[in-house]
Amino acid sequence: MSTLQNNTTKDKLLEAAVRVLNAQPRASLADIAEAAGVKRVTLHRVIGTREELLRDVALRALEQMDEACLNAVKGKRKAIEQLKAIVGALVPCADSCHFLWKNPDIWQEPEIAREIERHNTVLCELVDRAKQEGDILSLIPNSWIIASLDAVLYAAASTAKAGNIASNDASTLAVQTLFGGITKKVKGATLLGA
């Protein structure tokens, strides 16, 4: 099998794995192969073991998130605008994000741990810039901001995935919730439920 065919088969297997494992975290390799339309022996030949499959799916998810973020920040100078664009861009990556959120054990794999640490470092540097530019309160710890970002992304992606809201609307709501809050402000006062 040529490298191109092998990559196409691997992509198909990884896409099927995300879908199947998000729905059934304990799905067998045979279930994943069937969903991809290949034989189990093909999955083993192209990917290998279950651990290798999980690692490859996680790395692919992180690559997709990287690509979405890089495309989203193009042409945006201010850190706060970049952060908003990143939040909006990650909601459509719901399947990839869900796989990572639902499989925290994979984070212990050294290559995945390094990638997640790199992602967090880049986000913290962006948050620091937004603080320096005066757009984020400097007294809020970066760890809280990153945790809030993760929580809002999870809520938006989960709501969109469940079909309760369109992905574009979920992206907009995630940005609004994280950077503008959920309360209505009138003449400098915040009115709950207004």
Short mmCIF file of C-alpha atoms in Angstrom, two decimals:
data_model
loop_
_atom_site.label_atom_id
_atom_site.label_comp_id
_atom_site.label_asym_id
_atom_site.label_seq_id
_atom_site.Cartn_x
_atom_site.Cartn_y
_atom_site.Cartn_z
CA MET A 1 0.00 0.00 0.00
CA SER A 2 1.39 3.41 -0.93
CA THR A 3 2.08 6.08 1.71
CA LEU A 4 -0.74 8.25 0.34
CA GLN A 5 -3.24 5.38 0.56
CA ASN A 6 -1.95 4.53 4.02
CA ASN A 7 -2.41 8.16 5.16
CA THR A 8 -5.93 8.26 3.72
CA THR A 9 -6.80 5.02 5.50
CA LYS A 10 -5.25 6.32 8.72
CA ASP A 11 -7.24 9.56 8.47
CA LYS A 12 -10.43 7.56 7.92
CA LEU A 13 -9.61 5.36 10.92
CA LEU A 14 -8.85 8.34 13.17
CA GLU A 15 -12.07 10.11 12.15
CA ALA A 16 -14.06 6.95 12.87
CA ALA A 17 -12.24 6.47 16.17
CA VAL A 18 -13.20 9.96 17.38
CA ARG A 19 -16.86 9.40 16.50
CA VAL A 20 -17.04 5.92 17.99
CA LEU A 21 -15.00 6.62 21.13
CA ASN A 22 -16.92 9.80 21.91
CA ALA A 23 -20.15 7.79 21.81
CA GLN A 24 -18.72 4.60 23.39
CA PRO A 25 -15.43 5.18 25.26
CA ARG A 26 -14.92 1.42 25.71
CA ALA A 27 -15.59 0.53 22.06
CA SER A 28 -13.45 -2.25 20.66
CA LEU A 29 -10.96 -1.90 17.83
CA ALA A 30 -13.32 -4.06 15.77
CA ASP A 31 -16.11 -1.48 16.35
CA ILE A 32 -13.81 1.31 15.18
CA ALA A 33 -12.65 -0.64 12.13
CA GLU A 34 -16.26 -1.40 11.21
CA ALA A 35 -17.22 2.29 11.54
CA ALA A 36 -14.30 3.19 9.26
CA GLY A 37 -15.35 0.57 6.71
CA VAL A 38 -12.15 -1.48 7.02
CA LYS A 39 -11.18 -4.81 8.52
CA ARG A 40 -9.71 -5.02 12.00
CA VAL A 41 -6.45 -6.36 10.55
CA THR A 42 -6.16 -3.14 8.52
CA LEU A 43 -6.57 -1.07 11.67
CA HIS A 44 -3.80 -3.06 13.37
CA ARG A 45 -1.53 -2.75 10.34
CA VAL A 46 -2.07 1.00 9.87
CA ILE A 47 -2.32 2.11 13.52
CA GLY A 48 -1.27 -0.70 15.80
CA THR A 49 -2.50 -1.15 19.34
CA ARG A 50 -5.37 0.55 21.17
CA GLU A 51 -2.84 2.71 23.05
CA GLU A 52 -1.30 3.83 19.76
CA LEU A 53 -4.77 4.57 18.38
CA LEU A 54 -5.65 6.72 21.41
CA ARG A 55 -2.33 8.56 21.17
CA ASP A 56 -2.80 9.20 17.44
CA VAL A 57 -6.38 10.42 17.95
CA ALA A 58 -5.24 12.79 20.72
CA LEU A 59 -2.33 14.13 18.65
CA ARG A 60 -4.65 14.62 15.68
CA ALA A 61 -7.13 16.48 17.92
CA LEU A 62 -4.37 18.78 19.17
CA GLU A 63 -3.18 19.38 15.59
CA GLN A 64 -6.73 20.27 14.49
CA MET A 65 -7.04 22.67 17.43
CA ASP A 66 -3.68 24.24 16.54
CA GLU A 67 -4.72 24.72 12.93
CA ALA A 68 -8.08 26.24 13.92
CA CYS A 69 -6.37 28.64 16.34
CA LEU A 70 -3.67 29.71 13.88
CA ASN A 71 -6.26 30.44 11.20
CA ALA A 72 -8.46 32.31 13.68
CA VAL A 73 -5.79 34.76 14.88
CA LYS A 74 -4.56 35.81 11.45
CA GLY A 75 -4.74 39.59 11.09
CA LYS A 76 -5.68 40.19 14.72
CA ARG A 77 -3.17 42.35 16.62
CA LYS A 78 -4.65 42.70 20.10
CA ALA A 79 -4.34 39.73 22.42
CA ILE A 80 -7.99 39.96 23.52
CA GLU A 81 -9.15 39.74 19.89
CA GLN A 82 -6.91 36.73 19.37
CA LEU A 83 -8.33 35.06 22.49
CA LYS A 84 -11.89 35.70 21.32
CA ALA A 85 -11.06 34.30 17.89
CA ILE A 86 -9.49 31.20 19.45
CA VAL A 87 -12.57 30.53 21.59
CA GLY A 88 -14.84 30.92 18.56
CA ALA A 89 -12.63 28.68 16.43
CA LEU A 90 -12.44 25.82 18.91
CA VAL A 91 -16.18 25.23 19.26
CA PRO A 92 -16.44 23.68 15.75
CA CYS A 93 -13.66 21.27 16.83
CA ALA A 94 -16.18 19.74 19.24
CA ASP A 95 -15.43 16.10 18.42
CA SER A 96 -11.70 16.56 18.90
CA CYS A 97 -12.17 18.58 22.08
CA HIS A 98 -14.65 16.04 23.47
CA PHE A 99 -12.21 13.21 22.87
CA LEU A 100 -9.52 15.02 24.87
CA TRP A 101 -11.93 16.00 27.66
CA LYS A 102 -13.38 12.49 27.94
CA ASN A 103 -10.00 10.76 27.97
CA PRO A 104 -7.84 12.55 30.54
CA ASP A 105 -5.78 9.38 31.05
CA ILE A 106 -4.21 9.97 27.63
CA TRP A 107 -2.78 13.24 28.98
CA GLN A 108 -0.21 11.17 30.90
CA GLU A 109 1.36 9.98 27.64
CA PRO A 110 4.58 12.04 27.37
CA GLU A 111 4.04 13.34 23.83
CA ILE A 112 0.45 14.36 24.61
CA ALA A 113 1.48 15.93 27.94
CA ARG A 114 4.12 18.03 26.12
CA GLU A 115 1.58 19.20 23.54
CA ILE A 116 -1.01 20.11 26.16
CA GLU A 117 1.65 21.98 28.15
CA ARG A 118 2.67 23.85 24.99
CA HIS A 119 -0.97 24.79 24.33
CA ASN A 120 -1.37 26.04 27.90
CA THR A 121 1.88 28.02 27.70
CA VAL A 122 0.80 29.75 24.49
CA LEU A 123 -2.60 30.58 26.01
CA CYS A 124 -1.00 31.92 29.20
CA GLU A 125 1.34 34.12 27.16
CA LEU A 126 -1.66 35.46 25.24
CA VAL A 127 -3.55 36.10 28.49
CA ASP A 128 -0.49 37.90 29.90
CA ARG A 129 -0.41 40.11 26.81
CA ALA A 130 -4.13 40.88 27.19
CA LYS A 131 -3.48 41.83 30.82
CA GLN A 132 -0.59 44.10 29.78
CA GLU A 133 -2.82 45.69 27.13
CA GLY A 134 -5.42 46.38 29.85
CA ASP A 135 -8.16 44.13 28.44
CA ILE A 136 -8.13 41.47 31.19
CA LEU A 137 -7.98 42.19 34.91
CA SER A 138 -4.43 41.50 36.06
CA LEU A 139 -5.59 40.20 39.45
CA ILE A 140 -7.31 37.16 37.90
CA PRO A 141 -4.91 34.18 37.93
CA ASN A 142 -4.09 32.69 34.53
CA SER A 143 -5.01 29.25 35.84
CA TRP A 144 -8.57 30.51 36.52
CA ILE A 145 -8.81 32.10 33.09
CA ILE A 146 -7.64 28.93 31.33
CA ALA A 147 -10.00 26.77 33.43
CA SER A 148 -12.88 29.15 32.61
CA LEU A 149 -11.99 29.02 28.93
CA ASP A 150 -12.00 25.20 29.02
CA ALA A 151 -15.34 25.12 30.86
CA VAL A 152 -17.05 27.54 28.47
CA LEU A 153 -15.65 25.68 25.46
CA TYR A 154 -16.89 22.38 26.88
CA ALA A 155 -20.35 23.85 27.48
CA ALA A 156 -20.51 25.34 23.98
CA ALA A 157 -19.20 22.21 22.27
CA SER A 158 -21.49 19.92 24.30
CA THR A 159 -24.55 22.05 23.59
CA ALA A 160 -23.73 22.20 19.87
CA LYS A 161 -22.96 18.47 19.72
CA ALA A 162 -26.28 17.66 21.38
CA GLY A 163 -28.01 19.67 18.67
CA ASN A 164 -29.47 22.18 21.11
CA ILE A 165 -27.80 25.08 19.36
CA ALA A 166 -26.04 25.64 16.04
CA SER A 167 -22.23 25.50 16.13
CA ASN A 168 -21.90 29.12 14.93
CA ASP A 169 -24.30 30.28 17.64
CA ALA A 170 -22.41 28.23 20.24
CA SER A 171 -19.15 29.92 19.18
CA THR A 172 -20.72 33.37 19.52
CA LEU A 173 -22.26 32.50 22.89
CA ALA A 174 -18.96 31.09 24.17
CA VAL A 175 -17.15 34.32 23.31
CA GLN A 176 -19.94 36.44 24.84
CA THR A 177 -20.10 34.37 28.03
CA LEU A 178 -16.35 34.28 28.57
CA PHE A 179 -15.54 37.88 27.67
CA GLY A 180 -18.82 39.70 28.32
CA GLY A 181 -20.64 37.64 30.90
CA ILE A 182 -24.27 36.60 30.95
CA THR A 183 -25.79 39.58 32.71
CA LYS A 184 -27.43 42.60 31.17
CA LYS A 185 -25.73 45.88 32.06
CA VAL A 186 -27.77 49.07 32.28
CA LYS A 187 -26.18 52.47 33.04
CA GLY A 188 -23.15 50.93 34.70
CA ALA A 189 -25.21 48.60 36.90
CA THR A 190 -25.60 44.90 36.40
CA LEU A 191 -29.16 43.60 36.49
CA LEU A 192 -29.64 39.89 36.87
CA GLY A 193 -32.48 38.56 34.80
CA ALA A 194 -33.10 41.93 33.15
#
